[in-house]
Amino acid sequence: MTDMHQDTGLTGADAGAADAIDAGTADAFLSHDQSLRHAPGPYFGAYGGRWMPESLIAALDELQDTFEKAKADPEFTAQVAELNKNYAGRPSLLTEAARFAEHCGGVRVFLKREDLNHTGSHKINNVLGQALIAKRMGKTRVIAETGAGQHGVASATAAALLGLECVVYMGAEDTRRQALNVARMQLLGATVIPVTNGSQTLKDAINDALRDWVANVETTHYLLGTAAGAHPFPSMVRFFHEVIGDEAREQILEQTGRLPDAVCACVGGGSNAIGMFHGFLDDRGVALYGFEAGGDGVETGRHAATITLGRPGVLHGARSYLMQDEDGQTMESHSISAGLDYPGVGPEHAYLADIGRANYEPITDAEAMAAFKVLSQTEGIIPAIETAHALAGAMKVGQRLAADLGPGEKASDKIIVINLSGRGDKDVATAAGYFDLLPDDSVEQEIAQEGEQL
Amino acid sequence: MTPHSTDQQAAGAGVAAAAPSKAAAAIEKARREGRAALIGYLPAGFPDVQTTIDAGIAMAENGVDLIEIGIPYSDPVMDGHVIQEATVEALANGFTVPRIFDVVEGITRKTDAAVLVMTYWNPVMRMGVREFSERLAAAGGAGLITPDLIPDEATEWLEISEELGLDRVFLVAPSTSPQRMQNTVDASRGFVYAVSVMGVTGARTSVGAAARAVVDAAHHAGAERVCVGLGVSSSAQVREIGAYADGVIVGTALVAALRDGGVQAVAELTRELSTGTAKVSGGGTA
């Protein structure tokens, strides 16, 4: 609760530019052979912890204990590896994107293809791991929250695979807008409960999932979808996503013989980014960039740029940056991307921001959609709109790298790795509506206006 | 986590350097009268600040020993529908956090009831724990009930509440381990809030056997005052719980009464509930 963090929160808008952040603290870590990797929690600097009702502490203790033992159990890690390989389709590819790179100042760009995983995004890594943990605890039921439906679909998938009952909480408004994702979860055998409390958004879906958990904790595991929440969730969700960065690091070394200059990812709660960053945390020469949803622009107040403009607070069990008003009430976030539309962020990101190890910048809806189109038309890959934020950010980073070359350096000497966290099939209606591609009288037009993400 | 057992015992004996515990005094007064204490909850600003003050005074005049005023919060994970709807309405009607001190002062000026504030932690953190605590003390408040703050995360609040003589009411639950029970009892000041069931607030026909086990465990860990909340809505339940607990907390039923029948209905329900507080067997339990 020091003033330092609040100041960082207030001046965060200026902290976007890499050189504006004092990297002294991160350097201090890295220059003394200390590692930032595998941070166990519960605290990440001043962030994290367990700001939770006492009723749930025993369940968090049980989860932590089970997770710690599982991590050390070769049988468990082999189980995870087997599912990753033969069910999710790992390792995901690392694809060089030469035509897209022309829009990034001419630096070399590589895409970590999480979009090629089963269910189409990185989310499968976490749900498989947590569903296995649930089984180890003897739980027969998992509950999950979802915004647009991606984590709900992934949870329903893992539950179906492992024979667990699955209940998904989803804002009532979202269940109407995302009717096809509701159907998808139901096809997978899950029950979807529309949440009518509060603002009826993702944060309220989390609130209702927590209420369910308090009442049913004996039989139920809360399969939280991002690297946020109370300990051990942030470090556990990161653990299951570390495979992204570990693979990417090995692949970039294999393909180029060196580490990248920068790694880019989008940040909502921050699970894909923390999984990707983790592989490179101790590589001092690799700059890490997280791109938050700038919505209509951070100056409009309609955004989800939590680290950029939020202030430290507690929500859903963790202390972290938070979009809140002067009374400490959680504010509504806004983004064209449902997956980034959350007023909080994982505590490890808050810490990495404060110590200057990672840089966080906002990307507006318009910038993201422009990058969405560029990648689709230069590489034949339609990205998720969430991922498009990372692509737009990488375009800026590449142009900065190209503008800042040393004597004798060429842009093509520089390398960026982008986490392509998900595919955009679900976003086709939104994108078609955004780019005005639908005839006025089409059913799809009507759906797109309501924000349906197919 | 440093247990504050020494201070807590001092507060219980009424010889603390800081102000004595107002919550403890109210519960001990009821005990001397052969009763369990009755604790009534209402959210601030529902439907407006003046009504909360009037309803609080009405509770005090009709048999409530301690009053618990909740701060409406955007993400109340421990509350069921009735209280959520009331707090959503309070916020929609323009309630802001600093007005909690007007409510506390409005009630303490007119009654002798101890007034505690029930709050999720972020609004306190946002204002600053010290500023919030000082303003609460100045308004005559007894202390805080903190549903999403466990002693493990409460270092700053432990220090400041000790300094200002404010009560720290932490929760214990049926799932609480013996070690956590000990730590929480040691960190508490005023009383310990025993959650009767694994669940959120809301009226229930029965609170079950779990409540008694939680109260017994808290007493066993050295708690002098243990009060039971969640699900209590009738004088029969008050009587049942009052037989083994030092106080009984009623929330949802009072909120529903205020919603449906105004301050008069709150007064009537309080009177009815208070008929259940007499200890059948007589004497205290601690």
XYZ file of C-alpha atoms in Angstrom:
740
model
C 0.000 0.000 0.000
C 2.853 2.305 -0.663
C 2.400 5.496 -2.603
C 4.763 4.257 -5.256
C 2.154 1.928 -6.703
C -0.550 4.531 -6.740
C 1.736 6.937 -8.483
C 2.576 4.320 -11.040
C -1.122 3.835 -11.599
C -1.783 7.506 -12.083
C 1.075 8.155 -14.413
C 0.741 4.853 -16.209
C -0.589 6.533 -19.336
C 2.871 7.941 -19.911
C 4.594 4.755 -18.918
C 3.706 3.084 -22.178
C 6.834 4.056 -24.033
C 9.477 1.533 -23.155
C 12.094 4.092 -22.274
C 9.780 5.920 -19.872
C 9.829 2.992 -17.490
C 12.629 2.762 -14.996
C 13.941 -0.710 -15.608
C 16.334 -0.455 -12.677
C 14.510 -2.897 -10.458
C 14.227 -5.611 -13.080
C 17.891 -5.132 -13.923
C 18.757 -5.525 -10.258
C 16.959 -8.862 -10.255
C 18.490 -10.102 -13.425
C 22.038 -8.924 -12.861
C 22.440 -10.781 -9.588
C 21.540 -14.157 -10.994
C 18.147 -13.902 -9.403
C 15.330 -15.331 -11.415
C 11.907 -13.886 -12.087
C 10.754 -17.270 -13.363
C 8.489 -19.663 -11.459
C 7.353 -16.999 -8.957
C 5.324 -19.148 -6.574
C 3.003 -16.517 -5.104
C 1.004 -15.757 -3.061
C 2.609 -12.353 -3.550
C 4.175 -10.768 -6.586
C 5.739 -7.708 -5.002
C 2.811 -5.814 -3.478
C 0.272 -7.756 -5.548
C -1.557 -11.057 -5.347
C -2.554 -12.573 -2.028
C -5.851 -14.030 -0.948
C -8.493 -11.333 -0.503
C -11.255 -13.866 -0.166
C -14.012 -14.880 2.230
C -12.767 -17.229 4.950
C -15.292 -19.817 3.753
C -13.154 -20.371 0.636
C -9.720 -20.374 2.249
C -9.814 -24.087 3.018
C -10.594 -24.797 -0.641
C -7.727 -22.547 -1.754
C -5.422 -24.354 0.680
C -6.529 -27.717 -0.682
C -6.038 -26.500 -4.244
C -2.586 -25.147 -3.482
C -1.542 -28.337 -1.747
C -2.855 -30.526 -4.574
C -1.225 -28.341 -7.207
C 2.166 -28.296 -5.463
C 2.163 -32.080 -5.148
C 0.953 -32.561 -8.721
C 3.700 -30.316 -10.092
C 6.286 -32.511 -8.398
C 4.638 -35.738 -9.506
C 6.136 -37.108 -12.769
C 2.921 -39.010 -13.403
C 0.922 -35.789 -13.387
C 3.314 -33.829 -15.579
C 3.383 -36.760 -17.991
C -0.428 -36.747 -18.063
C -0.446 -33.034 -18.904
C 2.213 -33.507 -21.561
C 0.319 -36.395 -23.121
C -2.941 -34.414 -23.329
C -1.091 -31.387 -24.670
C 0.491 -33.487 -27.386
C -2.229 -35.906 -28.398
C -5.398 -33.946 -27.578
C -4.580 -30.226 -27.824
C -2.075 -30.685 -30.646
C 1.070 -29.267 -29.049
C 3.668 -28.115 -29.674
C 2.006 -25.297 -31.559
C 3.934 -23.995 -34.565
C 6.162 -20.946 -34.715
C 5.469 -19.376 -38.105
C 7.546 -16.600 -39.656
C 5.231 -13.901 -41.025
C 7.288 -12.222 -43.762
C 4.492 -10.289 -45.460
C 2.997 -9.085 -42.171
C 6.522 -8.058 -41.148
C 6.522 -5.406 -43.889
C 3.963 -3.575 -41.716
C 6.257 -3.862 -38.704
C 9.101 -1.687 -39.952
C 10.707 -4.590 -41.792
C 11.863 -6.479 -38.714
C 11.475 -10.262 -38.700
C 8.205 -11.395 -37.139
C 7.323 -14.840 -35.829
C 3.870 -15.967 -34.723
C 3.402 -18.458 -31.900
C 0.415 -20.349 -33.248
C -1.827 -20.954 -30.222
C -4.688 -20.536 -32.694
C -3.900 -24.030 -33.956
C -4.625 -25.694 -30.615
C -7.818 -27.681 -30.154
C -10.678 -25.228 -29.453
C -8.708 -22.525 -31.224
C -6.801 -20.716 -28.535
C -4.316 -20.939 -25.675
C -7.165 -21.518 -23.226
C -7.036 -25.290 -23.663
C -3.649 -25.404 -21.841
C -5.189 -24.155 -18.605
C -8.488 -26.020 -18.662
C -6.845 -29.409 -19.234
C -4.422 -28.818 -16.360
C -7.053 -27.572 -13.948
C -9.535 -30.310 -14.846
C -6.830 -32.866 -14.034
C -6.225 -31.076 -10.726
C -9.973 -31.199 -10.016
C -9.917 -34.951 -10.574
C -6.932 -35.326 -8.245
C -8.899 -33.521 -5.540
C -11.768 -35.938 -6.044
C -14.117 -33.181 -7.241
C -16.885 -34.251 -9.582
C -18.042 -30.835 -10.738
C -16.314 -27.809 -12.246
C -17.723 -24.299 -12.545
C -16.385 -21.557 -14.765
C -17.082 -17.976 -15.747
C -17.133 -16.769 -19.302
C -17.529 -13.484 -21.130
C -18.016 -14.164 -24.817
C -17.865 -17.889 -24.231
C -14.286 -18.896 -25.052
C -13.305 -20.038 -21.580
C -16.748 -21.559 -21.097
C -16.334 -23.610 -24.262
C -12.805 -24.647 -23.258
C -13.993 -25.636 -19.768
C -16.917 -27.604 -21.181
C -14.449 -29.343 -23.511
C -12.113 -30.397 -20.705
C -15.052 -31.451 -18.524
C -16.446 -33.613 -21.326
C -13.054 -35.201 -21.915
C -12.493 -36.002 -18.256
C -16.046 -36.866 -17.257
C -16.776 -33.910 -14.986
C -20.060 -32.062 -14.549
C -19.662 -28.513 -15.859
C -21.634 -25.369 -15.013
C -20.751 -22.098 -16.732
C -21.784 -18.676 -15.450
C -22.297 -16.073 -18.156
C -23.799 -12.584 -18.076
C -27.434 -12.671 -19.204
C -26.728 -10.094 -21.893
C -23.809 -12.180 -23.172
C -25.939 -15.340 -23.348
C -28.225 -13.512 -25.753
C -25.428 -12.009 -27.832
C -23.433 -15.220 -27.875
C -26.267 -17.658 -28.419
C -24.106 -19.904 -30.596
C -21.411 -20.203 -27.951
C -24.099 -21.068 -25.406
C -25.264 -23.787 -27.786
C -21.659 -24.942 -28.205
C -21.245 -25.345 -24.432
C -24.560 -27.171 -24.227
C -23.535 -29.486 -27.063
C -20.477 -30.321 -24.974
C -22.754 -31.252 -22.087
C -22.370 -28.157 -19.926
C -25.105 -26.182 -18.176
C -25.027 -22.441 -18.829
C -26.483 -20.172 -16.154
C -27.327 -16.611 -17.232
C -26.207 -14.094 -14.598
C -28.668 -11.293 -13.952
C -26.881 -9.706 -10.979
C -25.026 -6.402 -10.970
C -23.858 -5.216 -14.370
C -24.498 -8.687 -15.867
C -20.986 -8.798 -17.319
C -17.945 -11.037 -16.939
C -17.088 -9.694 -13.489
C -20.599 -10.518 -12.283
C -20.290 -13.993 -13.798
C -17.161 -14.410 -11.647
C -19.083 -13.153 -8.600
C -21.820 -15.733 -9.147
C -19.294 -18.499 -9.767
C -17.681 -17.578 -6.419
C -21.097 -17.707 -4.707
C -21.669 -21.148 -6.198
C -18.217 -22.229 -5.055
C -18.823 -21.111 -1.458
C -21.984 -23.218 -1.337
C -20.654 -26.299 -3.180
C -16.965 -26.355 -2.387
C -17.023 -29.974 -1.190
C -17.754 -31.319 -4.667
C -16.745 -28.433 -6.880
C -13.593 -26.926 -8.344
C -13.715 -23.370 -9.661
C -11.939 -23.537 -13.006
C -10.893 -19.899 -13.239
C -10.068 -18.862 -16.783
C -7.213 -16.424 -16.340
C -4.050 -15.825 -14.344
C -5.878 -13.647 -11.811
C -7.857 -14.301 -8.644
C -6.691 -15.535 -5.259
C -3.551 -17.576 -4.694
C -2.835 -20.178 -6.030
C -4.732 -19.293 -9.224
C -2.281 -16.753 -10.722
C 0.767 -19.006 -10.400
C -1.179 -22.179 -11.237
C -2.788 -20.800 -14.395
C 0.623 -19.436 -15.434
C 2.175 -22.848 -14.842
C -0.196 -24.493 -17.306
C 0.508 -21.771 -19.887
C 4.299 -21.733 -19.438
C 4.435 -24.281 -22.253
C 3.743 -21.405 -24.674
C 6.884 -19.461 -23.811
C 9.020 -22.553 -23.312
C 8.176 -23.833 -26.782
C 8.505 -20.399 -28.388
C 11.954 -19.834 -26.899
C 13.202 -23.182 -28.126
C 11.644 -22.691 -31.567
C 13.020 -19.190 -32.133
C 16.490 -20.373 -31.141
C 16.157 -23.272 -33.551
C 14.862 -21.130 -36.425
C 17.058 -18.055 -36.031
C 19.844 -19.095 -33.705
C 19.143 -16.239 -31.320
C 16.638 -14.791 -28.888
C 14.131 -12.185 -30.095
C 14.420 -8.472 -29.395
C 10.798 -8.262 -28.321
C 7.905 -10.516 -27.361
C 4.337 -9.251 -27.727
C 1.022 -10.495 -26.333
C -2.432 -9.145 -25.565
C -3.504 -8.716 -21.943
C -7.000 -8.973 -20.521
C -6.659 -10.986 -17.339
C -3.282 -11.850 -18.827
C -3.029 -15.640 -19.065
C -1.673 -15.978 -22.602
C 0.767 -13.121 -22.000
C 2.127 -14.486 -18.727
C 2.570 -17.934 -20.273
C 4.472 -16.426 -23.178
C 6.497 -13.920 -21.106
C 7.557 -16.565 -18.625
C 9.836 -18.257 -21.133
C 11.777 -15.008 -21.596
C 11.583 -13.372 -18.141
C 15.237 -13.946 -17.344
C 16.508 -13.014 -20.811
C 17.536 -9.425 -20.189
C 17.834 -8.549 -23.872
C 14.261 -9.552 -24.651
C 11.766 -6.702 -24.210
C 8.307 -7.844 -23.145
C 5.185 -6.008 -24.299
C 1.625 -6.516 -23.096
C -1.128 -4.790 -25.048
C -4.299 -3.883 -23.225
C -7.674 -3.014 -24.704
C -7.800 0.742 -25.251
C -11.431 0.524 -26.413
C -12.570 3.843 -27.839
C -9.325 5.390 -26.527
C -8.096 5.669 -22.958
C -9.015 9.369 -22.913
C -12.701 8.477 -23.445
C -13.064 6.400 -20.299
C -14.454 3.564 -22.468
C -11.580 1.084 -22.344
C -10.130 -1.872 -20.452
C -6.558 -0.568 -20.073
C -6.223 -1.673 -16.475
C -2.474 -1.316 -15.979
C -2.269 1.837 -18.072
C -4.920 3.731 -16.134
C -6.071 1.604 -13.219
C -5.079 1.938 -9.572
C -4.156 -0.825 -7.148
C -7.097 -2.449 -5.451
C -8.571 -5.841 -4.653
C -11.090 -7.704 -6.793
C -11.936 -11.393 -7.034
C -9.278 -12.359 -4.525
C -6.134 -10.592 -5.703
C -4.550 -7.211 -5.172
C -3.640 -5.779 -8.549
C -4.325 -2.870 -10.830
C -8.040 -2.302 -11.076
C -10.414 -0.031 -12.939
C -12.258 1.583 -10.051
C -13.892 4.873 -9.216
C -12.887 7.110 -6.315
C -15.145 5.098 -3.984
C -13.400 1.828 -4.839
C -16.381 0.580 -6.855
C -15.354 -1.509 -9.846
C -15.870 0.344 -13.120
C -17.229 -1.176 -16.278
C -14.654 -1.893 -18.921
C -15.178 -1.548 -22.656
C -13.546 -3.300 -25.580
C -14.544 -4.641 -28.979
C -12.868 -7.808 -27.765
C -14.936 -9.647 -25.175
C -11.856 -11.583 -24.055
C -10.071 -8.390 -22.963
C -13.169 -6.762 -21.488
C -12.321 -7.169 -17.805
C -11.655 -4.379 -15.275
C -8.845 -6.263 -13.502
C -5.546 -7.870 -14.484
C -3.416 -10.699 -13.121
C -1.194 -9.671 -10.187
C 2.053 -10.897 -11.752
C 1.537 -8.446 -14.626
C 1.031 -5.623 -12.117
C 4.346 -6.576 -10.566
C 6.194 -6.903 -13.878
C 4.839 -3.471 -14.821
C 5.992 -1.866 -11.579
C 9.513 -3.263 -11.762
C 9.755 -2.380 -15.412
C 10.365 -5.907 -16.672
C 7.364 -5.768 -19.002
C 5.788 -2.788 -20.737
C 2.040 -2.360 -21.055
C 0.380 -0.156 -23.634
C -3.200 0.399 -24.749
C -4.386 -0.462 -28.260
C -7.679 1.019 -29.438
C -10.476 -0.961 -31.061
C -9.658 0.782 -34.355
C -5.940 -0.082 -34.194
C -6.747 -3.682 -33.343
C -9.227 -4.051 -36.185
C -6.761 -2.560 -38.653
C -4.158 -5.132 -37.586
C -6.815 -7.858 -37.754
C -7.293 -7.042 -41.427
C -3.559 -6.740 -42.163
C -2.740 -10.176 -40.761
C -5.701 -11.783 -42.513
C -4.624 -10.348 -45.890
C -0.851 -10.752 -45.583
C -0.620 -14.166 -43.953
C -3.934 -15.907 -44.554
C -4.513 -16.145 -40.819
C -7.653 -14.623 -39.304
C -6.734 -13.817 -35.697
C -9.011 -13.472 -32.700
C -9.812 -9.817 -32.023
C -8.059 -10.208 -28.668
C -4.921 -11.293 -30.507
C -5.292 -8.416 -32.960
C -4.347 -6.105 -30.069
C -0.983 -7.885 -29.821
C -0.543 -7.614 -33.595
C -1.274 -3.872 -33.595
C 1.156 -3.420 -30.743
C 3.822 -5.447 -32.529
C 3.459 -3.209 -35.582
C 4.310 -0.234 -33.362
C 7.181 -2.044 -31.645
C 8.625 -3.137 -34.994
C 8.471 0.379 -36.367
C 10.188 1.692 -33.224
C 12.914 -0.930 -33.497
C 13.420 -0.017 -37.158
C 13.572 3.683 -36.335
C 16.115 3.106 -33.607
C 18.736 1.016 -35.355
C 22.375 1.252 -34.311
C 25.242 1.852 -36.762
C 25.438 -0.910 -39.319
C 22.202 -2.535 -38.146
C 19.386 -3.488 -40.520
C 15.706 -3.787 -39.609
C 15.864 -7.415 -40.643
C 18.416 -8.030 -37.870
C 15.625 -7.453 -35.358
C 13.200 -10.157 -34.308
C 9.739 -9.981 -32.721
C 7.754 -12.966 -31.493
C 4.007 -12.444 -31.182
C 1.722 -14.751 -29.258
C -1.067 -15.512 -31.713
C -3.292 -16.488 -28.827
C -6.428 -17.433 -30.747
C -8.075 -17.786 -34.111
C -10.756 -15.412 -35.319
C -13.462 -17.758 -36.518
C -15.548 -16.701 -33.530
C -15.116 -13.055 -34.518
C -16.166 -13.225 -38.142
C -19.591 -11.706 -37.568
C -18.169 -8.873 -35.474
C -15.441 -8.182 -38.030
C -17.849 -8.409 -40.965
C -20.089 -5.903 -39.224
C -17.130 -3.677 -38.373
C -15.856 -3.631 -41.958
C -19.387 -3.322 -43.333
C -19.152 -6.503 -45.355
C -22.707 -7.722 -44.828
C -25.751 -6.945 -46.998
C -28.247 -4.766 -45.148
C -30.988 -7.364 -45.136
C -28.916 -10.401 -44.094
C -29.487 -12.337 -40.913
C -25.763 -12.061 -40.242
C -26.020 -8.272 -40.376
C -28.514 -8.349 -37.556
C -26.344 -10.727 -35.576
C -23.233 -8.637 -36.130
C -24.975 -5.534 -34.827
C -25.606 -7.363 -31.610
C -21.946 -8.291 -31.363
C -22.373 -11.999 -31.932
C -19.075 -13.793 -32.041
C -19.560 -16.927 -34.047
C 0.822 -12.735 10.741
C 1.369 -11.684 14.343
C -1.453 -12.814 16.607
C -2.695 -10.007 18.805
C -3.851 -12.276 21.564
C -2.448 -10.147 24.335
C -4.215 -7.045 23.127
C -7.396 -8.951 22.460
C -7.469 -10.316 25.979
C -6.781 -6.870 27.360
C -9.666 -5.452 25.342
C -11.910 -8.213 26.607
C -11.007 -7.406 30.206
C -11.722 -3.754 29.567
C -8.262 -2.535 30.464
C -6.832 -1.848 27.004
C -4.774 1.253 26.512
C -6.971 2.175 23.549
C -10.716 2.664 23.845
C -12.527 -0.414 25.145
C -14.395 -2.517 22.636
C -17.875 -1.117 22.001
C -19.047 -4.385 20.480
C -17.764 -6.341 23.470
C -19.501 -3.951 25.859
C -22.825 -4.332 24.041
C -22.622 -8.131 24.032
C -21.553 -8.271 27.690
C -24.474 -6.045 28.649
C -26.863 -8.492 26.992
C -25.109 -11.366 28.726
C -25.593 -9.699 32.115
C -29.286 -9.443 31.272
C -29.383 -13.172 30.592
C -29.693 -12.751 26.824
C -27.843 -13.428 23.653
C -27.105 -10.173 21.864
C -29.239 -9.333 18.828
C -27.389 -7.848 15.892
C -29.289 -6.285 12.989
C -27.896 -5.586 9.519
C -29.001 -3.017 6.954
C -27.171 -1.673 3.896
C -26.463 2.060 3.927
C -28.420 4.227 1.527
C -31.263 1.787 0.927
C -33.402 3.384 -0.205
C -31.646 6.540 1.068
C -29.319 7.628 3.858
C -31.989 9.126 6.108
C -34.079 5.958 5.970
C -31.041 3.901 6.973
C -30.526 6.166 9.979
C -34.216 6.004 10.937
C -34.294 2.242 10.534
C -31.096 1.872 12.570
C -32.585 3.921 15.399
C -35.796 1.884 15.171
C -33.775 -1.327 15.503
C -31.968 0.037 18.560
C -35.233 1.130 20.182
C -36.819 -2.270 19.630
C -34.257 -4.633 21.028
C -31.150 -4.706 18.849
C -27.877 -4.495 20.800
C -25.502 -3.994 17.869
C -26.165 -2.537 14.460
C -24.290 -3.621 11.384
C -24.395 -1.159 8.467
C -23.198 -2.454 5.115
C -21.428 -0.376 2.495
C -23.025 -1.018 -0.900
C -20.330 -2.441 -3.182
C -20.204 -3.328 -6.860
C -19.017 -6.912 -6.302
C -20.566 -8.357 -3.115
C -19.541 -12.010 -3.429
C -20.806 -13.046 -0.002
C -24.307 -11.650 -0.484
C -27.450 -13.301 -1.806
C -30.135 -11.736 -3.984
C -32.085 -9.693 -1.440
C -29.065 -7.791 -0.144
C -27.545 -7.476 -3.612
C -30.717 -5.906 -4.959
C -30.844 -3.494 -2.045
C -27.231 -2.430 -2.518
C -27.626 -2.056 -6.279
C -30.558 0.245 -5.576
C -28.579 2.200 -2.980
C -25.795 2.787 -5.505
C -28.306 3.705 -8.208
C -29.807 6.206 -5.768
C -26.431 7.894 -5.477
C -24.914 6.419 -2.324
C -21.228 7.231 -2.001
C -18.814 5.682 0.492
C -18.143 8.795 2.652
C -21.859 8.882 3.507
C -21.339 5.781 5.625
C -19.966 8.103 8.286
C -23.181 10.181 8.198
C -25.172 7.000 8.761
C -22.977 5.876 11.650
C -23.056 9.292 13.287
C -26.805 9.654 12.730
C -27.443 6.411 14.624
C -24.844 6.738 17.386
C -26.022 10.259 18.190
C -29.503 8.983 18.980
C -28.897 5.549 20.485
C -26.523 3.577 22.677
C -26.271 0.687 20.233
C -22.799 -0.232 19.042
C -22.591 0.457 15.301
C -20.273 -1.640 13.173
C -19.670 -1.169 9.478
C -19.751 -4.270 7.269
C -17.619 -3.695 4.203
C -15.830 -5.480 1.423
C -12.251 -4.354 1.571
C -11.644 -2.421 -1.639
C -13.643 0.706 -0.680
C -11.595 0.931 2.541
C -8.328 0.404 0.687
C -9.312 3.017 -1.879
C -9.978 5.694 0.746
C -6.945 4.582 2.720
C -7.224 2.345 5.767
C -6.091 5.111 8.126
C -8.394 7.810 6.803
C -11.343 5.430 6.765
C -10.622 4.257 10.299
C -10.183 7.742 11.708
C -13.423 8.953 10.150
C -15.256 5.866 11.415
C -13.957 6.430 14.931
C -14.874 10.116 14.785
C -18.418 9.190 13.734
C -18.746 6.997 16.831
C -18.438 3.685 14.979
C -17.412 0.566 16.875
C -15.369 -1.085 14.142
C -15.534 -3.155 10.981
C -16.898 -6.517 9.895
C -14.815 -7.616 6.907
C -16.275 -10.461 4.813
C -13.446 -10.618 2.274
C -10.515 -9.647 4.478
C -8.779 -12.467 6.333
C -6.260 -11.724 9.119
C -3.446 -12.905 6.823
C -3.984 -9.822 4.627
C -4.938 -7.414 7.390
C -1.585 -6.168 8.719
C -2.383 -2.496 8.193
C -5.925 -2.802 9.597
C -4.661 -4.717 12.661
C -2.257 -1.922 13.496
C -4.615 0.978 12.920
C -7.640 -0.602 14.607
C -5.495 -1.365 17.627
C -4.297 2.201 17.783
C -7.795 3.679 17.422
C -9.599 1.102 19.567
C -11.821 -0.103 16.739
C -13.289 -3.595 16.676
C -12.066 -6.123 14.104
C -14.708 -8.671 13.311
C -13.321 -11.420 11.119
C -15.362 -14.363 9.885
C -14.932 -18.049 10.633
C -16.752 -20.764 8.710
C -17.604 -24.456 8.895
C -14.607 -25.031 6.592
C -12.147 -23.152 8.827
C -9.219 -25.319 9.949
C -8.245 -25.467 13.660
C -5.071 -23.481 12.948
C -6.935 -20.787 11.044
C -9.606 -20.716 13.749
C -6.931 -19.981 16.331
C -5.298 -17.274 14.223
C -8.625 -15.626 13.429
C -9.859 -15.701 17.013
C -6.546 -14.206 18.134
C -6.733 -11.440 15.535
C -10.351 -10.511 16.272
C -11.510 -7.776 18.598
C -15.084 -7.348 19.847
C -16.464 -10.650 18.654
C -15.938 -13.403 16.118
C -18.471 -13.766 13.309
C -19.388 -17.426 12.824
C -20.775 -18.162 9.372
C -23.567 -20.662 9.964
C -23.532 -22.418 6.609
C -21.320 -22.721 3.558
C -23.057 -20.185 1.364
C -23.995 -16.533 0.956
C -26.411 -14.297 2.872
C -30.099 -15.049 2.619
C -32.949 -16.363 4.745
C -32.936 -20.117 5.360
C -35.463 -22.245 7.203
C -32.700 -23.962 9.138
C -29.084 -23.088 9.862
C -28.214 -26.673 10.692
C -25.731 -28.270 13.004
C -22.656 -26.724 11.406
C -23.251 -23.396 13.148
C -23.005 -24.895 16.605
C -19.778 -26.690 15.705
C -18.233 -23.429 14.460
C -19.258 -21.588 17.628
C -17.882 -24.366 19.818
C -14.599 -24.359 17.902
C -14.275 -20.590 18.250
C -15.007 -20.730 21.969
C -12.534 -23.561 22.295
C -9.905 -21.386 20.599
C -10.471 -18.775 23.286
C -13.065 -16.467 21.752
C -15.099 -14.813 24.487
C -17.825 -13.659 22.142
C -19.015 -15.562 19.088
C -22.013 -14.404 17.084
C -23.747 -16.384 14.352
C -24.863 -14.949 11.031
C -26.207 -16.055 7.632
C -29.673 -17.461 7.206
C -31.261 -16.306 10.477
C -34.729 -14.819 9.917
C -37.093 -15.758 12.793
C -37.319 -15.495 16.569
C -37.367 -19.291 16.719
C -33.976 -19.406 14.982
C -32.708 -16.634 17.241
C -33.767 -18.700 20.242
C -32.160 -21.864 18.902
C -28.844 -20.148 18.139
C -28.937 -17.869 21.175
C -28.841 -20.974 23.357
C -25.214 -21.604 22.417
C -23.926 -18.391 20.777
C -23.234 -15.024 22.388
C -25.088 -13.132 19.708
C -27.294 -13.675 16.677
C -27.030 -11.675 13.470
C -30.068 -11.033 11.269
C -29.641 -9.397 7.863
C -31.688 -10.447 4.869
C -34.988 -10.653 6.799
C -34.587 -7.076 8.027
C -33.628 -5.836 4.553
C -36.727 -7.505 3.119
C -38.855 -5.951 5.885
C -37.487 -2.495 5.099
C -38.047 -3.056 1.395
C -41.640 -4.239 1.859
C -42.873 -2.273 4.855
C -40.470 0.548 5.600
C -39.042 1.553 8.981
C -42.211 0.454 10.793
C -41.793 -3.082 9.508
C -38.147 -3.096 10.630
C -39.245 -2.032 14.115
C -41.876 -4.764 14.265
C -39.574 -7.510 13.034
C -36.858 -6.415 15.474
C -39.325 -6.625 18.360
C -40.386 -10.071 17.219
C -36.792 -11.268 16.822
C -35.803 -9.926 20.224
C -38.297 -12.244 21.922
C -35.950 -15.054 20.958
C -32.851 -13.778 22.705
C -33.621 -14.861 26.286
C -31.352 -17.727 27.307
C -33.616 -20.617 28.252
C -30.974 -22.216 30.426
C -29.696 -18.873 31.685
C -26.091 -17.778 32.062
C -23.359 -17.276 29.532
C -21.668 -19.869 27.419
C -18.103 -18.645 27.448
